[in-house]
């Protein structure tokens, strides 16, 4: 269930990223915050939810076009090296839904910090590349860590597991892209 969700989320994210122009280099915290702060929380939530569904393709394409323009403006305003535009765009695109997933997973009793700790995401951590489904070892470790928080993993909905997969995929992309920007 987590594996299937991660594939779906990553596939949607990769497709969305491939449809847009590539952005430039990130060199400052202002640049890293720029595109995130230029969209509303409602926009971020729509992007996040659209990545979990195949039913909003036209709306998603329109939002991606809008976001590509925003990211490009941020890159230009912050004098981003054009060679780093792709990494900047991927970082920005991955960060948008990730923040929504953190909130929504928390509402379902699934702390994103447990996912980060278990999978090794964060500053100074391994930040593994997740390009599809989680490995059996990752799934086992994650289920164990979530159960240790008191979460009954057998009662977690398929929708929440899909969001866990999307969170892992976007977090992986975000950290991998950030490493290329530094």
GROMACS .gro file of C-alpha atoms in nm:
model
  182
    1UNK     CA    1   0.000   0.000   0.000
    2UNK     CA    2   0.278   0.249   0.077
    3UNK     CA    3   0.472   0.133  -0.228
    4UNK     CA    4   0.177   0.180  -0.463
    5UNK     CA    5   0.117   0.527  -0.322
    6UNK     CA    6   0.478   0.631  -0.356
    7UNK     CA    7   0.479   0.524  -0.721
    8UNK     CA    8   0.161   0.719  -0.792
    9UNK     CA    9   0.280   1.032  -0.615
   10UNK     CA   10   0.625   1.025  -0.767
   11UNK     CA   11   0.487   0.958  -1.112
   12UNK     CA   12   0.250   1.254  -1.087
   13UNK     CA   13   0.526   1.479  -0.956
   14UNK     CA   14   0.772   1.371  -1.224
   15UNK     CA   15   0.512   1.419  -1.497
   16UNK     CA   16   0.427   1.764  -1.366
   17UNK     CA   17   0.792   1.864  -1.347
   18UNK     CA   18   0.860   1.738  -1.699
   19UNK     CA   19   0.577   1.951  -1.839
   20UNK     CA   20   0.729   2.278  -1.722
   21UNK     CA   21   1.023   2.490  -1.819
   22UNK     CA   22   1.335   2.426  -1.617
   23UNK     CA   23   1.445   2.677  -1.350
   24UNK     CA   24   1.794   2.805  -1.251
   25UNK     CA   25   2.040   2.782  -0.950
   26UNK     CA   26   1.948   2.861  -0.594
   27UNK     CA   27   2.206   3.056  -0.402
   28UNK     CA   28   2.026   3.212  -0.107
   29UNK     CA   29   1.757   3.151   0.148
   30UNK     CA   30   1.558   3.431  -0.019
   31UNK     CA   31   1.557   3.231  -0.339
   32UNK     CA   32   1.461   2.909  -0.159
   33UNK     CA   33   1.166   3.084   0.005
   34UNK     CA   34   1.060   3.297  -0.291
   35UNK     CA   35   0.834   3.069  -0.494
   36UNK     CA   36   0.688   2.907  -0.182
   37UNK     CA   37   0.588   3.244  -0.037
   38UNK     CA   38   0.448   3.376  -0.365
   39UNK     CA   39   0.163   3.124  -0.368
   40UNK     CA   40  -0.124   3.098  -0.126
   41UNK     CA   41  -0.177   2.810   0.115
   42UNK     CA   42  -0.487   2.723  -0.092
   43UNK     CA   43  -0.271   2.697  -0.406
   44UNK     CA   44  -0.022   2.473  -0.224
   45UNK     CA   45  -0.304   2.251  -0.102
   46UNK     CA   46  -0.454   2.223  -0.452
   47UNK     CA   47  -0.116   2.118  -0.591
   48UNK     CA   48  -0.074   1.861  -0.312
   49UNK     CA   49  -0.417   1.712  -0.358
   50UNK     CA   50  -0.388   1.710  -0.738
   51UNK     CA   51  -0.072   1.502  -0.707
   52UNK     CA   52  -0.278   1.236  -0.531
   53UNK     CA   53  -0.544   1.227  -0.803
   54UNK     CA   54  -0.551   1.169  -1.176
   55UNK     CA   55  -0.882   1.351  -1.213
   56UNK     CA   56  -0.763   1.712  -1.219
   57UNK     CA   57  -0.513   1.703  -1.507
   58UNK     CA   58  -0.626   2.025  -1.683
   59UNK     CA   59  -0.642   2.223  -1.359
   60UNK     CA   60  -0.306   2.083  -1.252
   61UNK     CA   61  -0.146   2.181  -1.584
   62UNK     CA   62  -0.277   2.536  -1.543
   63UNK     CA   63  -0.146   2.556  -1.186
   64UNK     CA   64   0.191   2.420  -1.300
   65UNK     CA   65   0.213   2.684  -1.572
   66UNK     CA   66   0.139   2.952  -1.314
   67UNK     CA   67   0.394   2.807  -1.076
   68UNK     CA   68   0.658   2.779  -1.350
   69UNK     CA   69   0.616   3.152  -1.416
   70UNK     CA   70   0.651   3.227  -1.043
   71UNK     CA   71   0.963   3.011  -1.009
   72UNK     CA   72   1.115   3.172  -1.317
   73UNK     CA   73   1.049   3.521  -1.177
   74UNK     CA   74   1.208   3.421  -0.846
   75UNK     CA   75   1.510   3.278  -1.023
   76UNK     CA   76   1.556   3.596  -1.227
   77UNK     CA   77   1.504   3.826  -0.928
   78UNK     CA   78   1.760   3.630  -0.725
   79UNK     CA   79   2.009   3.603  -1.014
   80UNK     CA   80   2.004   3.226  -1.014
   81UNK     CA   81   2.265   3.062  -1.236
   82UNK     CA   82   2.068   2.922  -1.531
   83UNK     CA   83   2.253   2.590  -1.493
   84UNK     CA   84   2.075   2.538  -1.160
   85UNK     CA   85   1.724   2.624  -1.280
   86UNK     CA   86   1.611   2.261  -1.309
   87UNK     CA   87   1.722   2.186  -0.953
   88UNK     CA   88   1.553   2.503  -0.826
   89UNK     CA   89   1.228   2.423  -0.999
   90UNK     CA   90   1.228   2.064  -0.872
   91UNK     CA   91   1.309   2.183  -0.519
   92UNK     CA   92   1.029   2.442  -0.530
   93UNK     CA   93   0.775   2.206  -0.685
   94UNK     CA   94   0.851   1.934  -0.429
   95UNK     CA   95   0.835   2.175  -0.138
   96UNK     CA   96   0.486   2.304  -0.223
   97UNK     CA   97   0.289   1.984  -0.156
   98UNK     CA   98   0.527   1.864   0.114
   99UNK     CA   99   0.416   2.134   0.356
  100UNK     CA  100   0.051   2.045   0.298
  101UNK     CA  101   0.126   1.677   0.350
  102UNK     CA  102   0.294   1.754   0.682
  103UNK     CA  103  -0.026   1.921   0.805
  104UNK     CA  104  -0.268   1.665   0.665
  105UNK     CA  105  -0.068   1.367   0.789
  106UNK     CA  106  -0.056   1.526   1.134
  107UNK     CA  107  -0.435   1.553   1.129
  108UNK     CA  108  -0.445   1.175   1.068
  109UNK     CA  109  -0.205   1.104   1.356
  110UNK     CA  110   0.092   1.035   1.130
  111UNK     CA  111   0.378   1.263   1.236
  112UNK     CA  112   0.597   1.367   0.944
  113UNK     CA  113   0.890   1.385   1.185
  114UNK     CA  114   0.865   1.008   1.235
  115UNK     CA  115   0.878   0.957   0.857
  116UNK     CA  116   1.178   1.192   0.836
  117UNK     CA  117   1.359   1.020   1.121
  118UNK     CA  118   1.289   0.670   0.991
  119UNK     CA  119   1.375   0.736   0.628
  120UNK     CA  120   1.669   0.968   0.704
  121UNK     CA  121   1.536   1.296   0.566
  122UNK     CA  122   1.669   1.631   0.684
  123UNK     CA  123   1.977   1.848   0.713
  124UNK     CA  124   2.288   1.640   0.770
  125UNK     CA  125   2.103   1.312   0.706
  126UNK     CA  126   2.127   1.050   0.431
  127UNK     CA  127   1.829   1.189   0.236
  128UNK     CA  128   1.782   0.876   0.027
  129UNK     CA  129   1.656   0.890  -0.327
  130UNK     CA  130   1.303   0.753  -0.343
  131UNK     CA  131   1.207   0.700  -0.705
  132UNK     CA  132   0.926   0.453  -0.665
  133UNK     CA  133   0.811   0.230  -0.390
  134UNK     CA  134   0.980   0.215  -0.053
  135UNK     CA  135   1.198  -0.086   0.005
  136UNK     CA  136   1.069  -0.366   0.224
  137UNK     CA  137   1.317  -0.260   0.494
  138UNK     CA  138   1.195   0.102   0.476
  139UNK     CA  139   0.830  -0.006   0.500
  140UNK     CA  140   0.903  -0.234   0.797
  141UNK     CA  141   1.100   0.036   0.977
  142UNK     CA  142   0.832   0.297   0.907
  143UNK     CA  143   0.546   0.077   1.025
  144UNK     CA  144   0.741  -0.005   1.342
  145UNK     CA  145   0.824   0.360   1.410
  146UNK     CA  146   0.464   0.471   1.354
  147UNK     CA  147   0.334   0.191   1.577
  148UNK     CA  148   0.578   0.307   1.848
  149UNK     CA  149   0.397   0.643   1.849
  150UNK     CA  150   0.073   0.463   1.935
  151UNK     CA  151  -0.066   0.471   1.582
  152UNK     CA  152  -0.265   0.161   1.487
  153UNK     CA  153  -0.119   0.118   1.139
  154UNK     CA  154  -0.388  -0.137   1.047
  155UNK     CA  155  -0.650   0.137   1.077
  156UNK     CA  156  -0.472   0.391   0.858
  157UNK     CA  157  -0.676   0.460   0.543
  158UNK     CA  158  -0.550   0.397   0.192
  159UNK     CA  159  -0.575   0.772   0.129
  160UNK     CA  160  -0.344   0.841   0.423
  161UNK     CA  161  -0.097   0.576   0.305
  162UNK     CA  162  -0.105   0.742  -0.039
  163UNK     CA  163  -0.016   1.068   0.130
  164UNK     CA  164   0.268   0.900   0.322
  165UNK     CA  165   0.406   0.781  -0.012
  166UNK     CA  166   0.362   1.126  -0.167
  167UNK     CA  167   0.529   1.285   0.134
  168UNK     CA  168   0.828   1.048   0.107
  169UNK     CA  169   0.860   1.109  -0.268
  170UNK     CA  170   0.835   1.488  -0.246
  171UNK     CA  171   1.066   1.504   0.055
  172UNK     CA  172   1.324   1.295  -0.127
  173UNK     CA  173   1.302   1.518  -0.435
  174UNK     CA  174   1.321   1.831  -0.222
  175UNK     CA  175   1.637   1.725  -0.037
  176UNK     CA  176   1.806   1.586  -0.348
  177UNK     CA  177   1.738   1.908  -0.538
  178UNK     CA  178   1.849   2.125  -0.248
  179UNK     CA  179   2.183   1.940  -0.240
  180UNK     CA  180   2.234   2.029  -0.608
  181UNK     CA  181   2.159   2.395  -0.536
  182UNK     CA  182   2.419   2.435  -0.263
   0.00000   0.00000   0.00000
